[in-house]
């Protein structure tokens, strides 16, 4: 599985961005995807998750209410809409994916639990 992230950029406080992550390769059916971010000097942290169907989503408290994660109808592209951006949102944003185990119900929220990673896209929010 290959992941290609895009959509980062420089925005002012209060602005919005839409990040995209395109998945390609074999055996994509059933794959769950998420977004993480890593600011300079900090650990990579969970941002949002979306299950294969697109109906199951989960957000970090730091972005809840400002972010929407979604999948396209083909389920191979995941979007992260981030609104009301703050300087604290400045980071490299990574998309990631994993194949859930059969009957798995727990949402994975740590980097080590994700198998596939994109290259990252920089988001910079100016004050």
Coordinates of N, CA, C and O in Angstrom, one line a residue:
X1 N 0.9 -1.2 0.0 CA 0.0 0.0 0.0 C 0.9 1.2 0.0 O 1.8 1.4 0.8
X2 N 0.6 2.2 -0.9 CA 1.3 3.4 -0.9 C 0.3 4.6 -0.6 O -0.8 4.5 -1.1
X3 N 0.8 5.5 0.1 CA 0.0 6.7 0.5 C 0.6 7.9 0.1 O 1.8 8.1 0.3
X4 N -0.1 8.8 -0.5 CA 0.4 10.1 -1.0 C -0.5 11.2 -0.4 O -1.6 11.4 -0.8
X5 N 0.2 12.0 0.4 CA -0.5 13.1 1.1 C -0.3 14.4 0.3 O 0.8 14.6 -0.2
X6 N -1.3 15.3 0.4 CA -1.1 16.6 -0.3 C -2.1 17.6 0.4 O -2.9 17.2 1.2
X7 N -1.9 18.8 0.1 CA -2.8 19.8 0.5 C -2.3 20.8 1.6 O -3.1 21.7 2.0
X8 N -1.1 20.5 2.1 CA -0.6 21.4 3.1 C -0.3 22.8 2.6 O -0.4 23.0 1.4
X9 N 0.1 23.7 3.5 CA 0.4 25.0 3.0 C 0.5 26.0 4.2 O 0.5 25.6 5.3
X10 N 0.6 27.3 3.8 CA 0.7 28.4 4.8 C -0.6 29.1 4.9 O -1.1 29.5 3.8
X11 N -1.2 29.1 6.0 CA -2.5 29.8 6.2 C -2.4 30.7 7.4 O -1.6 30.5 8.3
X12 N -3.3 31.6 7.5 CA -3.4 32.5 8.6 C -4.3 31.9 9.7 O -5.1 31.0 9.4
X13 N -4.1 32.3 10.9 CA -5.0 31.9 12.0 C -6.4 32.1 11.7 O -6.8 33.2 11.2
X14 N -7.2 31.1 11.9 CA -8.6 31.2 11.6 C -9.0 30.6 10.2 O -10.2 30.5 9.9
X15 N -8.0 30.4 9.4 CA -8.2 29.8 8.1 C -8.5 28.4 8.1 O -8.6 27.7 9.1
X16 N -8.6 27.8 6.9 CA -9.0 26.4 6.7 C -8.0 25.7 5.7 O -7.5 26.4 4.8
X17 N -7.9 24.4 5.8 CA -7.2 23.6 4.8 C -7.9 22.3 4.6 O -8.5 21.8 5.6
X18 N -7.7 21.8 3.5 CA -8.2 20.4 3.2 C -7.0 19.6 2.7 O -6.5 19.8 1.7
X19 N -6.7 18.6 3.6 CA -5.6 17.7 3.2 C -6.2 16.4 2.6 O -7.3 16.0 2.9
X20 N -5.4 15.9 1.6 CA -5.9 14.7 0.9 C -4.8 13.6 1.1 O -3.6 13.9 1.2
X21 N -5.3 12.4 1.0 CA -4.4 11.2 1.1 C -4.9 10.2 0.1 O -6.0 9.6 0.4
X22 N -4.2 9.9 -0.9 CA -4.6 8.9 -1.9 C -3.8 7.6 -1.6 O -2.6 7.6 -1.5
X23 N -4.6 6.5 -1.5 CA -4.0 5.2 -1.3 C -4.0 4.4 -2.6 O -5.0 4.5 -3.4
X24 N -3.0 3.7 -2.8 CA -2.9 2.8 -4.0 C -2.2 1.5 -3.7 O -1.5 1.4 -2.6
X25 N -2.4 0.6 -4.5 CA -1.7 -0.7 -4.3 C -2.8 -1.8 -4.2 O -4.0 -1.6 -4.5
X26 N -2.4 -3.0 -3.8 CA -3.2 -4.1 -3.7 C -3.9 -4.2 -2.3 O -3.4 -3.6 -1.4
X27 N -5.0 -4.9 -2.2 CA -5.6 -5.3 -1.0 C -5.9 -4.0 -0.1 O -5.6 -3.9 1.0
X28 N -6.6 -3.1 -0.8 CA -7.1 -1.9 -0.1 C -8.4 -2.1 0.6 O -8.8 -1.3 1.5
X29 N -9.2 -3.1 0.2 CA -10.5 -3.3 0.7 C -10.4 -3.6 2.2 O -9.7 -4.5 2.7
X30 N -11.1 -2.8 3.0 CA -11.2 -3.0 4.4 C -10.2 -2.1 5.2 O -10.2 -2.1 6.4
X31 N -9.3 -1.4 4.5 CA -8.2 -0.7 5.2 C -8.8 0.5 5.9 O -9.7 1.2 5.4
X32 N -8.3 0.7 7.1 CA -8.6 1.9 7.9 C -7.5 2.9 7.8 O -6.4 2.6 7.6
X33 N -7.9 4.2 7.8 CA -6.9 5.3 7.6 C -7.0 6.3 8.7 O -8.0 6.5 9.3
X34 N -5.9 7.0 8.9 CA -5.9 8.1 9.9 C -4.9 9.2 9.5 O -4.1 9.0 8.6
X35 N -5.0 10.2 10.3 CA -4.0 11.3 10.1 C -3.3 11.5 11.5 O -3.9 11.5 12.5
X36 N -2.1 11.8 11.4 CA -1.2 12.1 12.5 C -0.5 13.5 12.2 O -0.5 13.9 11.0
X37 N 0.1 14.1 13.2 CA 0.9 15.3 12.9 C 2.0 15.3 13.9 O 2.0 14.7 15.0
X38 N 3.1 15.9 13.5 CA 4.3 16.1 14.3 C 4.8 17.5 14.2 O 5.2 17.9 13.1
X39 N 4.8 18.2 15.3 CA 5.4 19.5 15.4 C 6.9 19.4 15.7 O 7.3 18.4 16.3
X40 N 7.7 20.4 15.4 CA 9.1 20.4 15.7 C 9.4 20.1 17.2 O 8.8 20.8 18.1
X41 N 10.2 19.1 17.5 CA 10.5 18.8 18.9 C 9.5 18.0 19.7 O 9.6 17.8 20.9
X42 N 8.4 17.6 19.0 CA 7.3 16.9 19.7 C 7.2 15.5 19.0 O 7.6 15.3 17.9
X43 N 6.5 14.7 19.8 CA 6.2 13.4 19.3 C 5.0 13.4 18.2 O 4.2 14.3 18.3
X44 N 5.0 12.4 17.4 CA 3.9 12.3 16.4 C 2.6 12.0 17.2 O 2.6 11.1 18.1
X45 N 1.6 12.7 16.9 CA 0.3 12.6 17.6 C -0.9 12.3 16.7 O -0.9 12.8 15.6
X46 N -1.8 11.6 17.2 CA -3.0 11.2 16.5 C -3.9 12.4 16.3 O -4.0 13.3 17.2
X47 N -4.5 12.5 15.1 CA -5.4 13.6 14.8 C -6.8 13.1 14.5 O -7.8 13.5 15.1
X48 N -6.9 12.1 13.6 CA -8.2 11.6 13.2 C -8.1 10.2 12.6 O -7.1 9.9 12.1
X49 N -9.3 9.5 12.6 CA -9.4 8.2 12.1 C -10.7 8.0 11.3 O -11.7 8.6 11.7
X50 N -10.6 7.2 10.3 CA -11.8 6.9 9.5 C -11.7 5.4 9.1 O -10.7 4.9 8.7
X51 N -12.8 4.7 9.4 CA -12.9 3.3 9.0 C -13.2 3.1 7.6 O -13.4 4.0 6.8
X52 N -13.2 1.8 7.1 CA -13.3 1.5 5.7 C -14.6 2.1 5.1 O -14.6 2.7 4.0
X53 N -15.7 1.9 5.8 CA -17.0 2.4 5.3 C -17.1 3.9 5.3 O -17.9 4.4 4.6
X54 N -16.3 4.6 6.1 CA -16.5 6.0 6.2 C -17.4 6.4 7.3 O -17.5 7.6 7.7
X55 N -18.1 5.5 7.9 CA -19.1 5.8 8.9 C -18.5 6.0 10.3 O -19.0 6.7 11.1
X56 N -17.4 5.3 10.5 CA -16.8 5.3 11.8 C -15.6 6.3 11.8 O -14.7 6.2 11.0
X57 N -15.7 7.3 12.6 CA -14.7 8.4 12.7 C -14.3 8.6 14.1 O -15.2 8.4 15.0
X58 N -13.2 9.2 14.3 CA -12.7 9.5 15.7 C -11.7 10.6 15.6 O -10.9 10.6 14.7
X59 N -11.7 11.5 16.6 CA -10.9 12.7 16.5 C -10.1 12.9 17.9 O -10.7 12.5 18.9
X60 N -9.0 13.5 17.8 CA -8.3 13.9 19.0 C -9.0 15.1 19.6 O -9.6 15.8 18.9
X61 N -8.9 15.2 20.9 CA -9.6 16.3 21.6 C -9.2 17.6 21.1 O -9.9 18.6 21.0
X62 N -7.9 17.7 20.7 CA -7.3 19.0 20.2 C -7.9 19.5 18.9 O -7.8 20.7 18.6
X63 N -8.6 18.6 18.2 CA -9.1 19.1 16.9 C -10.6 18.8 16.8 O -11.2 19.2 15.8
X64 N -11.2 18.2 17.8 CA -12.6 17.9 17.8 C -13.4 19.2 17.6 O -13.2 20.2 18.3
X65 N -14.4 19.1 16.7 CA -15.2 20.3 16.4 C -14.6 21.2 15.3 O -15.3 22.0 14.8
X66 N -13.4 21.0 15.0 CA -12.7 21.8 13.9 C -12.3 21.0 12.7 O -12.0 21.5 11.7
X67 N -12.4 19.7 12.9 CA -11.9 18.8 11.8 C -13.0 17.8 11.4 O -13.8 17.4 12.2
X68 N -12.9 17.5 10.1 CA -13.8 16.5 9.6 C -13.0 15.6 8.7 O -12.3 16.0 7.8
X69 N -13.0 14.3 9.0 CA -12.3 13.3 8.2 C -13.3 12.5 7.3 O -14.4 12.2 7.8
X70 N -13.0 12.2 6.1 CA -14.0 11.6 5.2 C -13.2 10.8 4.2 O -12.0 11.0 4.0
X71 N -14.0 9.9 3.5 CA -13.4 9.1 2.4 C -14.3 9.3 1.1 O -15.5 9.6 1.2
X72 N -13.6 9.2 0.0 CA -14.4 9.3 -1.2 C -15.2 8.0 -1.5 O -15.0 7.0 -0.8
X73 N -16.0 8.0 -2.5 CA -16.9 6.9 -2.8 C -16.1 5.6 -3.1 O -16.5 4.5 -2.9
X74 N -14.9 5.8 -3.7 CA -14.1 4.7 -4.0 C -13.3 4.2 -2.8 O -12.7 3.1 -2.9
X75 N -13.3 5.0 -1.8 CA -12.7 4.7 -0.5 C -11.2 4.6 -0.6 O -10.5 4.1 0.4
X76 N -10.6 5.1 -1.6 CA -9.2 5.1 -1.7 C -8.5 6.5 -1.4 O -7.3 6.6 -1.3
X77 N -9.3 7.5 -1.3 CA -8.8 8.8 -0.9 C -9.5 9.3 0.4 O -10.7 9.2 0.5
X78 N -8.7 9.8 1.3 CA -9.2 10.3 2.6 C -8.9 11.8 2.6 O -7.8 12.2 2.2
X79 N -9.8 12.5 3.2 CA -9.7 13.9 3.3 C -9.7 14.3 4.8 O -10.4 13.7 5.6
X80 N -9.0 15.4 5.1 CA -9.0 16.0 6.4 C -9.3 17.5 6.2 O -8.4 18.2 5.8
X81 N -10.5 17.9 6.6 CA -10.8 19.3 6.5 C -10.5 19.9 7.9 O -11.1 19.4 8.9
X82 N -9.7 20.9 8.0 CA -9.4 21.5 9.2 C -9.8 23.0 9.2 O -9.3 23.7 8.3
X83 N -10.6 23.4 10.1 CA -11.1 24.7 10.1 C -10.6 25.5 11.4 O -10.1 24.9 12.3
X84 N -10.8 26.8 11.4 CA -10.4 27.6 12.5 C -9.0 27.2 12.9 O -8.7 27.0 14.1
X85 N -8.0 27.2 12.0 CA -6.7 26.8 12.3 C -6.0 27.8 13.3 O -6.3 29.0 13.3
X86 N -5.2 27.2 14.1 CA -4.4 27.9 15.1 C -2.9 27.7 15.0 O -2.5 26.7 14.4
X87 N -2.1 28.6 15.5 CA -0.7 28.3 15.4 C -0.2 27.0 15.9 O 0.7 26.4 15.4
X88 N -0.9 26.5 17.0 CA -0.6 25.2 17.5 C -0.9 24.0 16.6 O -0.4 22.9 16.8
X89 N -1.6 24.3 15.5 CA -1.8 23.3 14.5 C -0.6 23.1 13.5 O -0.6 22.2 12.7
X90 N 0.3 24.0 13.6 CA 1.5 23.9 12.8 C 2.3 22.6 13.0 O 2.6 22.3 14.1
X91 N 2.4 21.9 11.9 CA 3.1 20.6 12.0 C 3.2 19.9 10.6 O 2.6 20.4 9.7
X92 N 3.9 18.9 10.6 CA 3.9 18.0 9.4 C 2.8 17.0 9.6 O 2.7 16.3 10.6
X93 N 1.9 16.9 8.7 CA 0.7 16.0 8.8 C 1.0 14.8 7.9 O 1.3 14.9 6.7
X94 N 0.8 13.7 8.6 CA 1.0 12.4 7.9 C -0.3 11.6 7.8 O -1.1 11.5 8.8
X95 N -0.5 11.0 6.7 CA -1.6 10.0 6.6 C -1.0 8.6 6.8 O 0.1 8.4 6.5
X96 N -1.8 7.8 7.4 CA -1.4 6.4 7.7 C -2.6 5.4 7.6 O -3.7 5.9 7.5
X97 N -2.2 4.2 7.5 CA -3.3 3.2 7.3 C -2.9 1.8 7.9 O -1.7 1.6 8.2
X98 N -3.9 1.1 8.2 CA -3.7 -0.3 8.7 C -4.9 -1.2 8.3 O -6.0 -0.7 8.0
X99 N -4.7 -2.5 8.2 CA -5.7 -3.4 8.0 C -6.2 -4.0 9.3 O -5.5 -4.7 10.0
X100 N -7.4 -3.7 9.7 CA -7.9 -4.2 11.0 C -8.0 -5.7 11.0 O -8.2 -6.3 9.9
X101 N -7.8 -6.3 12.1 CA -8.0 -7.7 12.3 C -9.5 -8.0 12.2 O -10.3 -7.1 12.4
X102 N -9.8 -9.2 11.9 CA -11.2 -9.6 11.8 C -11.9 -9.4 13.2 O -11.3 -9.7 14.2
X103 N -13.0 -8.7 13.2 CA -13.8 -8.4 14.4 C -13.2 -7.4 15.3 O -13.6 -7.2 16.4
X104 N -12.1 -6.7 14.8 CA -11.5 -5.6 15.6 C -12.5 -4.5 15.7 O -13.0 -4.0 14.7
X105 N -12.6 -4.0 16.9 CA -13.6 -2.9 17.1 C -12.8 -1.7 17.7 O -13.4 -0.6 17.7
X106 N -11.6 -1.9 18.3 CA -10.9 -0.8 18.9 C -10.3 0.1 17.8 O -9.7 -0.4 16.9
X107 N -10.4 1.4 17.9 CA -9.8 2.3 17.0 C -8.3 2.5 17.4 O -8.1 2.9 18.6
X108 N -7.5 2.4 16.5 CA -6.0 2.5 16.8 C -5.7 4.0 16.7 O -6.0 4.7 15.8
X109 N -4.9 4.5 17.8 CA -4.6 5.9 17.9 C -3.1 6.2 18.1 O -2.8 7.3 18.4
X110 N -2.3 5.2 18.0 CA -0.9 5.4 18.2 C -0.1 5.1 16.9 O -0.5 4.2 16.2
X111 N 1.0 5.8 16.7 CA 1.7 5.6 15.4 C 2.2 4.2 15.2 O 2.1 3.6 14.1
X112 N 2.6 3.5 16.3 CA 3.1 2.1 16.2 C 2.1 1.2 15.7 O 2.4 0.1 15.2
X113 N 0.8 1.5 15.8 CA -0.3 0.6 15.4 C -0.6 0.7 13.9 O -1.4 -0.1 13.4
X114 N -0.1 1.7 13.2 CA -0.3 1.9 11.8 C 0.8 1.3 11.0 O 2.0 1.5 11.3
X115 N 0.4 0.6 9.9 CA 1.4 -0.1 9.1 C 2.0 0.7 8.0 O 3.2 0.6 7.7
X116 N 1.1 1.5 7.4 CA 1.6 2.2 6.1 C 1.5 3.7 6.4 O 0.6 4.2 7.1
X117 N 2.5 4.4 5.8 CA 2.6 5.8 6.0 C 2.9 6.6 4.7 O 3.6 6.1 3.9
X118 N 2.3 7.8 4.6 CA 2.6 8.7 3.6 C 3.8 9.5 3.9 O 4.4 9.4 5.0
X119 N 4.2 10.4 3.0 CA 5.4 11.2 3.2 C 5.2 12.4 4.0 O 6.3 13.0 4.4
X120 N 4.0 12.8 4.3 CA 3.9 14.0 5.1 C 3.7 15.3 4.3 O 4.3 15.4 3.2
X121 N 2.9 16.2 4.8 CA 2.6 17.5 4.2 C 2.7 18.6 5.2 O 2.0 18.4 6.3
X122 N 3.4 19.6 5.0 CA 3.6 20.7 6.0 C 2.4 21.6 6.0 O 1.9 22.1 5.0
X123 N 1.9 21.8 7.3 CA 0.9 22.8 7.5 C 1.5 23.9 8.4 O 2.0 23.5 9.5
X124 N 1.5 25.1 8.0 CA 2.0 26.2 8.8 C 0.9 27.3 9.0 O 0.4 27.8 8.0
X125 N 0.6 27.6 10.3 CA -0.4 28.5 10.6 C 0.3 29.8 11.2 O 0.9 29.7 12.2
X126 N 0.1 30.9 10.5 CA 0.7 32.1 11.0 C -0.2 32.9 11.9 O -1.4 32.9 11.7
X127 N 0.4 33.5 12.9 CA -0.4 34.3 13.9 C -0.7 35.7 13.4 O -0.1 36.2 12.5

